[in-house]
Coordinates of C-alpha atoms in Angstrom, one line a residue:
X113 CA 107.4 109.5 72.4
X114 CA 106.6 110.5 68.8
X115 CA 103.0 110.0 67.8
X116 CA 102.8 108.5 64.1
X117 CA 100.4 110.4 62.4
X118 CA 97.3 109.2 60.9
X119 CA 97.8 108.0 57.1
X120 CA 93.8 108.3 55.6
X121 CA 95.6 106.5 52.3
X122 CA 96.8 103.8 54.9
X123 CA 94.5 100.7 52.8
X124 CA 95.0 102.2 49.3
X125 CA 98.7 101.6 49.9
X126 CA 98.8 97.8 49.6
X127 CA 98.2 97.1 46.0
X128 CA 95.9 93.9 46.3
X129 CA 93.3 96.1 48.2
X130 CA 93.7 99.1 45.7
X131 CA 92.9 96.3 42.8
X132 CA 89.9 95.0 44.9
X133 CA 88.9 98.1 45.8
X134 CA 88.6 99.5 41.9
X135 CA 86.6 96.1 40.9
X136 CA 84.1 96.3 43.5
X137 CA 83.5 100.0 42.6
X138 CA 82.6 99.2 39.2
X139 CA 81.1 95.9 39.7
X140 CA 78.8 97.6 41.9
X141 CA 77.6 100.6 39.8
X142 CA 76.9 98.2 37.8
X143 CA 74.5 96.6 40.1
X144 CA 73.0 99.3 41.2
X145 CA 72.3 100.4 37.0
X146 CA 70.6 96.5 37.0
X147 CA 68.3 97.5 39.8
X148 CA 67.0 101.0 38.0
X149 CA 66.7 98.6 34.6
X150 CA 64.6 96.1 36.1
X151 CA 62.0 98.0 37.7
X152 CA 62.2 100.2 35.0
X153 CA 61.3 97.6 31.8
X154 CA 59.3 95.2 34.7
X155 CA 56.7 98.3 34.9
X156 CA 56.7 99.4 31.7
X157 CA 55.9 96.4 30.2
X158 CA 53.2 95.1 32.7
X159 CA 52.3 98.5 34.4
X160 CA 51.8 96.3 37.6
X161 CA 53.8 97.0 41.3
X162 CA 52.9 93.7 42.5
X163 CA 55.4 92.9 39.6
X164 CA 58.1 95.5 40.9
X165 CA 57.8 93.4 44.3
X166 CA 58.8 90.2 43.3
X167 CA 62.1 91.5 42.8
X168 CA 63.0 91.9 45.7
X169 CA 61.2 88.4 46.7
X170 CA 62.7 85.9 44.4
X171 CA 66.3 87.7 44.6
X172 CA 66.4 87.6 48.9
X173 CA 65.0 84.2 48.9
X174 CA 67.8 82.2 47.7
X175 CA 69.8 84.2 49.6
X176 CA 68.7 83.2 52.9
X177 CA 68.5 79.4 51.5
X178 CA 72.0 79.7 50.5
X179 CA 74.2 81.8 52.4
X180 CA 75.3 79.8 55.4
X181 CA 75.9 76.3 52.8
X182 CA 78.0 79.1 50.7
X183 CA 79.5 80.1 53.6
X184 CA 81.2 76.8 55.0
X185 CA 82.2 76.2 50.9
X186 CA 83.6 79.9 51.2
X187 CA 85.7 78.4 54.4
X188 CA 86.5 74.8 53.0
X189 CA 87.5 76.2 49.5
X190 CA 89.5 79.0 47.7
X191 CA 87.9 82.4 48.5
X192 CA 88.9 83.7 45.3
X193 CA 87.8 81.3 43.0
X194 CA 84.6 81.3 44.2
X195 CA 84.2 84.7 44.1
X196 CA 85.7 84.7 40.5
X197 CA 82.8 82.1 39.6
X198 CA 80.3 83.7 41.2
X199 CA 80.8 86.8 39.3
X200 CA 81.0 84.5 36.1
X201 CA 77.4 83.3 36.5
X202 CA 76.4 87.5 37.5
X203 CA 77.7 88.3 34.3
X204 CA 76.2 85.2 32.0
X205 CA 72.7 86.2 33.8
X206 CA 73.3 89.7 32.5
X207 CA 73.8 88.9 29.0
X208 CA 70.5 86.8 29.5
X209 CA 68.7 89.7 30.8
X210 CA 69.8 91.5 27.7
X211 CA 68.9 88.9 25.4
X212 CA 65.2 88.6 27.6
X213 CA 64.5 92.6 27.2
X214 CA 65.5 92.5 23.7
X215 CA 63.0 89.5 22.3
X216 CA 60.4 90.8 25.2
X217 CA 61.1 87.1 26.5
X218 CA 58.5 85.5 28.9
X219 CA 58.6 87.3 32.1
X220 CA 58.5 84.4 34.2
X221 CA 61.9 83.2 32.6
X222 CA 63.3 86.6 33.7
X223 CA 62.1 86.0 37.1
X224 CA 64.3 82.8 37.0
X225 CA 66.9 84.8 36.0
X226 CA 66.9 87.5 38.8
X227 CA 66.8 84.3 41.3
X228 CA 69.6 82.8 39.7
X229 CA 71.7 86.3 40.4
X230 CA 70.1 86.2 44.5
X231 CA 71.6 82.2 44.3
X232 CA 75.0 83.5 43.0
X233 CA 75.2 86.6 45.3
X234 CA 74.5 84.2 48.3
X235 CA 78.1 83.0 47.4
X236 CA 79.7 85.7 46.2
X237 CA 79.1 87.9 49.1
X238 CA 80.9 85.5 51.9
X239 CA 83.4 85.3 49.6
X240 CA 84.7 88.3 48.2
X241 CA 84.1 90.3 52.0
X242 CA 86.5 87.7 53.1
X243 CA 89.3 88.9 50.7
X244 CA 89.8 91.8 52.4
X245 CA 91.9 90.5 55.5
X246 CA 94.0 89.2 52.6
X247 CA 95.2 92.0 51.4
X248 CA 95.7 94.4 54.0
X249 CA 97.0 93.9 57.7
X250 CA 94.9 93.9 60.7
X251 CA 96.0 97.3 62.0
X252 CA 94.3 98.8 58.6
X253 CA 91.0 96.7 58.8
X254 CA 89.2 100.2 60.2
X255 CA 90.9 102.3 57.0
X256 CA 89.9 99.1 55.1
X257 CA 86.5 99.1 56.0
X258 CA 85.7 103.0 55.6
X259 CA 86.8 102.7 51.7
X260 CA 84.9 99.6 51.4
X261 CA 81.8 101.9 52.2
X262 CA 82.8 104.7 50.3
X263 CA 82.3 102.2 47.4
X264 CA 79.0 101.1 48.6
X265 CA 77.7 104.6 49.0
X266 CA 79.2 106.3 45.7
X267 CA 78.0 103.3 43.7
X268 CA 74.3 103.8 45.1
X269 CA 74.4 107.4 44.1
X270 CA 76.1 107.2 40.6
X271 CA 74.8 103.7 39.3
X272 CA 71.3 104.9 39.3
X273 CA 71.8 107.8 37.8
X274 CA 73.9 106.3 34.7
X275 CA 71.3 103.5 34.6
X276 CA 69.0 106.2 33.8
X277 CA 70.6 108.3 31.6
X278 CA 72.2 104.8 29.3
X279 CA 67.8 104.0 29.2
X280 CA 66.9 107.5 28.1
X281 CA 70.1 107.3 25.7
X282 CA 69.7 103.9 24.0
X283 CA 65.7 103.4 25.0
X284 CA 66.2 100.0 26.4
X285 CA 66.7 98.5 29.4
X286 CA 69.3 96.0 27.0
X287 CA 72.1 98.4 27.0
X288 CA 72.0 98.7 31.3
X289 CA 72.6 94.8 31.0
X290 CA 75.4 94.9 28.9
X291 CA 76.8 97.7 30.7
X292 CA 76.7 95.4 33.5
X293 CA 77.8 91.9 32.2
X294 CA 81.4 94.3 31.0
X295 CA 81.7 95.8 34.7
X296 CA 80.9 92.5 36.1
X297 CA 84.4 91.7 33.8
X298 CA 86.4 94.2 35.2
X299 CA 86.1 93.0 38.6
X300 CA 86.6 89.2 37.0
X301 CA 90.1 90.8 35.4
X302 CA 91.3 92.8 38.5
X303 CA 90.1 88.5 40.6
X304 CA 93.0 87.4 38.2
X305 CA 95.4 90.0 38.9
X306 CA 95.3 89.6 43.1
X307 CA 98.5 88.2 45.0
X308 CA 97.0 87.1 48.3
X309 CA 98.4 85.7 51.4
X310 CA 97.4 82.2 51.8
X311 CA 93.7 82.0 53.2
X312 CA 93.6 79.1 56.3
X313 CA 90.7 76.4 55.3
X314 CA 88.3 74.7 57.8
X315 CA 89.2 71.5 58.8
X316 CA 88.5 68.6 56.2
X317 CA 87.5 66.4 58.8
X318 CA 85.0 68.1 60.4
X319 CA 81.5 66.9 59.2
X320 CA 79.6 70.0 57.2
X321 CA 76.3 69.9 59.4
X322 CA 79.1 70.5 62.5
X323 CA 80.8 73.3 60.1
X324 CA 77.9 75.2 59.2
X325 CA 76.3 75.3 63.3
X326 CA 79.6 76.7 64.2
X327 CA 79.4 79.7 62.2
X328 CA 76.1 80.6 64.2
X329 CA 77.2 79.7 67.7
X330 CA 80.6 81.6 67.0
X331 CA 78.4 84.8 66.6
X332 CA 76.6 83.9 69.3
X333 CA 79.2 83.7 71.9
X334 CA 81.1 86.5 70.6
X335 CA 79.4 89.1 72.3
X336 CA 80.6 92.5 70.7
X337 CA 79.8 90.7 67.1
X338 CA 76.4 89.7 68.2
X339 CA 75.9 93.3 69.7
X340 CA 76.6 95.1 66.9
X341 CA 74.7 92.4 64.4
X342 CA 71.8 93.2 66.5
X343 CA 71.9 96.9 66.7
X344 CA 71.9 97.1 62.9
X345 CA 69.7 94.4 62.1
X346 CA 67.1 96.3 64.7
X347 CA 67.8 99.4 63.4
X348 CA 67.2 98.7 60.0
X349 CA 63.9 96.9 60.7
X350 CA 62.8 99.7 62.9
X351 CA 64.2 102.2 61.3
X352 CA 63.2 101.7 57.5
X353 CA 61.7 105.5 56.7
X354 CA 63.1 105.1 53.0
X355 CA 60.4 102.8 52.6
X356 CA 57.8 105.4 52.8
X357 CA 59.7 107.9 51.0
X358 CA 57.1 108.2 48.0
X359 CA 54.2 108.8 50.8
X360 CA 56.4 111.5 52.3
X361 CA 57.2 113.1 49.2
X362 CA 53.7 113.2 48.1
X363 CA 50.8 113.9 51.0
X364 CA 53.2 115.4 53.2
X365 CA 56.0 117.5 52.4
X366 CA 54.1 117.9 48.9
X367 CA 57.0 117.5 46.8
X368 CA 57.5 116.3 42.8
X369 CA 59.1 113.2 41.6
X370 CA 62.7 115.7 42.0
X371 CA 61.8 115.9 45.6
X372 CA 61.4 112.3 45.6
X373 CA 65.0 112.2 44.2
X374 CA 66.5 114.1 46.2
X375 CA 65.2 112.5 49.4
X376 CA 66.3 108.6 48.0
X377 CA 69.7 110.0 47.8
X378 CA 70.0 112.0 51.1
X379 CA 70.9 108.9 53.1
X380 CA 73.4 107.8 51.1
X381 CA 75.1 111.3 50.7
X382 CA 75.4 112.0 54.5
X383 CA 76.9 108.2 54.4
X384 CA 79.8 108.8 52.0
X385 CA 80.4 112.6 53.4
X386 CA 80.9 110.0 57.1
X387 CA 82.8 107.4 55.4
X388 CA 85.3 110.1 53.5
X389 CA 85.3 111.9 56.9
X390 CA 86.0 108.2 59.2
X391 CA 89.1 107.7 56.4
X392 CA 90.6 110.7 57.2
X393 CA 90.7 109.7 61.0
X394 CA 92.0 107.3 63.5
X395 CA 89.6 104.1 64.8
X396 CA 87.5 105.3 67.4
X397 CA 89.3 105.1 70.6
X398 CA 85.8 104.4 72.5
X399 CA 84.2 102.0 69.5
X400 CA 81.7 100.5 71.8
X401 CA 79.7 103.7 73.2
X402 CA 80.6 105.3 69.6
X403 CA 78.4 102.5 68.1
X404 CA 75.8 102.9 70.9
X405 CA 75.5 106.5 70.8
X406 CA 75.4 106.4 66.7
X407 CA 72.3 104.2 66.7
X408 CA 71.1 106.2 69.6
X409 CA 71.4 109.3 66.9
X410 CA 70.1 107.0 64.3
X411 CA 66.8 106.4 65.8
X412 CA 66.4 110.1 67.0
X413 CA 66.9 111.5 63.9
X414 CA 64.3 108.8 62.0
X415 CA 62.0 110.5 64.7
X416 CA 62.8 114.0 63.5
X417 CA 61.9 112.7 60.2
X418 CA 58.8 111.2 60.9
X419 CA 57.3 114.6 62.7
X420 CA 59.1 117.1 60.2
X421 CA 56.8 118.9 57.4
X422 CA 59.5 121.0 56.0
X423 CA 61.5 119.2 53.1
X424 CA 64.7 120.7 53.8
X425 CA 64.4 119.5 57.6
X426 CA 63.7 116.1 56.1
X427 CA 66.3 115.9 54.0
X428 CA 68.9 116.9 56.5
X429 CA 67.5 114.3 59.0
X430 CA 68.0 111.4 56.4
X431 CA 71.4 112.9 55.6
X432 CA 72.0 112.4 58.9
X433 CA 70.7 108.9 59.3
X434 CA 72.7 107.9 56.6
X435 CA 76.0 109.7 58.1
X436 CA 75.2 107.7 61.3
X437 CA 74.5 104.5 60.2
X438 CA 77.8 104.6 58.3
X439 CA 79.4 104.7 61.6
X440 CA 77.4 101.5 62.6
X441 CA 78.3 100.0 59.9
X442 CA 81.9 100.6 59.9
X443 CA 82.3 99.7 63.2
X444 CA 80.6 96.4 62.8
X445 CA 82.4 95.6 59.5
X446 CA 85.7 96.3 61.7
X447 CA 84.7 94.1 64.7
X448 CA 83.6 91.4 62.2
X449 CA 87.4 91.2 60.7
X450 CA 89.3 91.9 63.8
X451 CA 87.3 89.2 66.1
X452 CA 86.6 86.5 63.2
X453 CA 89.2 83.4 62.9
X454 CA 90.6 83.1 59.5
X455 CA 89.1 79.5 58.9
X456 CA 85.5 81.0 60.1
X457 CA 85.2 84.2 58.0
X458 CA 82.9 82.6 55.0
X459 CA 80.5 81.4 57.6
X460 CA 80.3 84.7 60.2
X461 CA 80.0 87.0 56.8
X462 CA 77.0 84.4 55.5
X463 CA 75.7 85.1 59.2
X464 CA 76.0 88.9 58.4
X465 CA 74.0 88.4 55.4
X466 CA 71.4 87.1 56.6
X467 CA 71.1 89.1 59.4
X468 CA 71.3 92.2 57.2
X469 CA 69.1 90.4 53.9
X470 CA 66.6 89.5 56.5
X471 CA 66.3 93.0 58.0
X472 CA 65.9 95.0 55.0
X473 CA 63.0 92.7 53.5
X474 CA 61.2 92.6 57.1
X475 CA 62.0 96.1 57.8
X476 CA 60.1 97.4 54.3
X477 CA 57.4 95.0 55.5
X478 CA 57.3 96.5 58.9
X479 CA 57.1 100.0 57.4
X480 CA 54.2 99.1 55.7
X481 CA 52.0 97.0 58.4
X482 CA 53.0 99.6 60.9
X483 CA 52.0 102.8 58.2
X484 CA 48.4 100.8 57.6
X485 CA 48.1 100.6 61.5
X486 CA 49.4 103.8 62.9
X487 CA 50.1 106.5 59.6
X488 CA 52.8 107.2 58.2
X489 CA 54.1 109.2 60.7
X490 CA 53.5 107.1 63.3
X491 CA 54.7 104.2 62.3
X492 CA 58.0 106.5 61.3
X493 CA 58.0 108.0 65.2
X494 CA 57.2 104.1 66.4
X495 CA 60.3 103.0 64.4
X496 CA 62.7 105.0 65.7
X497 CA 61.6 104.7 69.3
X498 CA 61.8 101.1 68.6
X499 CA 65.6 101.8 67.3
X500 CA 66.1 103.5 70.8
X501 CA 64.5 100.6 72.5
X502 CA 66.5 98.6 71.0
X503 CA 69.8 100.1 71.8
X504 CA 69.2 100.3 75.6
X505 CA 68.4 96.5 75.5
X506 CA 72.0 95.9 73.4
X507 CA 73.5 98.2 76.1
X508 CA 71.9 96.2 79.0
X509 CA 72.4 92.6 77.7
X510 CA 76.2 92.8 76.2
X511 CA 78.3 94.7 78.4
X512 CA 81.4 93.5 76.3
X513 CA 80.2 95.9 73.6
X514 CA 79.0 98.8 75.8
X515 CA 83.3 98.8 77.2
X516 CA 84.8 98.0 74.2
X517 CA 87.3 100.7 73.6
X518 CA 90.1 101.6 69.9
X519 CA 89.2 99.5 67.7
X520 CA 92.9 99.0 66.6
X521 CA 93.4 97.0 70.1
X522 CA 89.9 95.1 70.3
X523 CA 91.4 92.2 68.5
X524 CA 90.0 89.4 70.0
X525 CA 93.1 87.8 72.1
X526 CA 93.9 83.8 70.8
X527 CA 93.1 82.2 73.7
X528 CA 89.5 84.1 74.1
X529 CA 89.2 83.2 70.0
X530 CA 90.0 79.5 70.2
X531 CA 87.5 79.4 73.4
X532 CA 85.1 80.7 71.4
X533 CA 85.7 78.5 68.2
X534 CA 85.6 75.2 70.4
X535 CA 82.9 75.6 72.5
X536 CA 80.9 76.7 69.0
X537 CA 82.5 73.6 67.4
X538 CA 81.5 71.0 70.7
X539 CA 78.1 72.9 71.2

């Protein structure tokens, strides 16, 4: 029998996800260009870190207030509307950031601001990540899901670059805003122009309290989703090197602010060379120990890191923790869409987030409890023996995971979903 070759392009052929695809790109650089802008006018204008930390703090906390309430409204209402609105209110809080660095506004008001974007993110991100099973079919989920990342990693490479150069340029932090309220309109234009097949709601009778519960017990008795939740939520925690990349850089591998560069971006370039490589090939035929062994590799290679005192050694190790949690987090992006009932996709995606948003505020916190405790090095060598750890145990306790095999055939059968989605409804 014939073997149908593999078609990288496979996603990129439908046009809704080529539209979705080209608005989250720019949308997103323009994110990442708001992130550069903020800490960039925040310090210049107080000279404070403690500043440049509640960032980070008033943007993840409505977040994990909000994302499992937006998720049931993601599930009860139109996914695209809301992710249309959403993006409305990211682009109005834009334009005020504009306006705020322009006057040299009060900085608590721009504080308000930044937690008005976390509130709006909390709905948009349940939202639009549950588009993409409405625009491509489920054999191309995998194909889907590696382009998705593509734009993730490009965007975290170029957008703080250009944020850079457009505050050198114009001298302002003003001009990265506006920059950003227009991409936030591109990806409100391309909303507009989507066809989608029709999205199935929850069930209007079901009491919200009952809705929102199911969407964590789902998870919870869905082994291979919980499994792979876990690994990367643990792996990040564990795992969080990058947060003691200026330390590195500076009493270790005695390296300039370039240096520094250069080791930020190292993740994220192994990452995208993985994702453009995973587009280019079939879904893994042996997903579950893929996963495994890539966190396995993950938390070696942090290891590496943490002992190594020769820059280009570090860098390759964090290119390579980048390239290997890619594959985690294609994998788990996949098993999310393929395993996930249609009516319970808001609420498992808010579960993602905050499993996610929660790991990379705790990990940074870990990083820096375990650095005061143990050194830098150790607490780098602790968290990737914790990563390890941490893998065994996912192998031990979900041995649903640890067998799963292609990812093009782990579809979760109806029967085994409907199981699932009534004993999270009646738990």
């Amino acid at each position: 029998m014939a073997v149908t070759p593999h078609d990288p392009y496979a996603a990129l052929r439908f046009r809704d996800f080529r539209l979705l695809f080209s608005g989250r790109f720019v949308a997103q650089v323009g994110e990442m260009m708001v992130s550069v802008a903020v800490g960039w006018e925040l310090y210049d204008r107080t000279g404070d870190a403690f500043a440049l930390g509640l960032v980070g703090l008033v943007q993840v906390i409505p977040v994990m207030l909000l994302s499992m309430p937006a998720g049931y409204i993601v599930d009860r209402y139109d996914r695209k509307l809301i992710t249309l609105w959403s993006q409305v209110v990211l682009i109005v809080c834009s334009l005020a950031l504009a306006g705020l660095s322009l006057t040299r506004g009060p900085l608590p008001l721009l504080y308000v601001v930044l937690a008005v974007i976390g509130a709006a993110r909390a709905f948009n991100n349940p939202a639009e990540g549950a588009l993409t099973p409405q625009t491509v079919p489920p054999e191309h989920y995998f194909n889907a899901t590696t382009w998705s990342s593509m734009v993730w990693q490009t965007s975290a490479i170029t957008g703080p670059a250009i944020g850079g150069f457009i505050i050198g340029l114009a001298g302002n932090a003003a001009a990265v805003y506006m920059v950003n309220a227009a991409a936030g309109a591109v990806l409100v234009i391309v909303l507009l122009m989507l066809r989608l097949k029709p999205q199935t709601y929850t069930p209007t009778d079901e009491p919200p309290l009952k809705a929102l519960r199911a969407g964590w017990h789902f998870v919870r008795n869905t082994q291979v989703i919980l499994g792979s939740l876990s690994l990367d939520m643990f792996a990040v925690l564990f795992g969080g090197a990058t947060f003691l990349l200026p330390i590195y850089a500076k009493d270790i591998l005695h390296v300039d602010a370039t240096g520094l560069g250069f080791l930020r971006a190292a993740p994220s370039i192994g990452a995208l060379m993985m994702a453009a490589f995973l587009s280019r090939r079939p879904p893994f035929q042996r997903a579950g120990r893929t996963l495994l062994w890539a966190v396995a590799g993950f938390g070696v290679a942090t290891i590496a890191f943490g002992l190594s005192t020769s820059f280009w050694v570090s860098l390759l190790m964090l290119a390579l923790t980048g390239a290997l949690d890619n594959i985690s987090v294609v994998v788990r992006h996949t098993l999310v869409l393929t395993h996930t009932p249609d009516d319970m996709r808001g609420r498992v995606n808010a579960v993602n987030s905050t499993f996610i948003g929660a790991s990379n505020e705790l990990g940074g916190f870990e990083s820096g409890l375990a650095a005061a405790l143990l050194g830098p090095v150790g607490a780098v060598v602790f968290g990737g023996f914790g990563t390890l750890a941490v893998v065994g145990a996912v192998a031990w306790l979900s041995p649903e995971l640890r067998r799963m095999g292609a990812l093009h055939k782990s579809y979760a059968p109806e029967a085994e979903v409907a199981a699932a989605a009534e004993q999270s409804v009646s738990t």
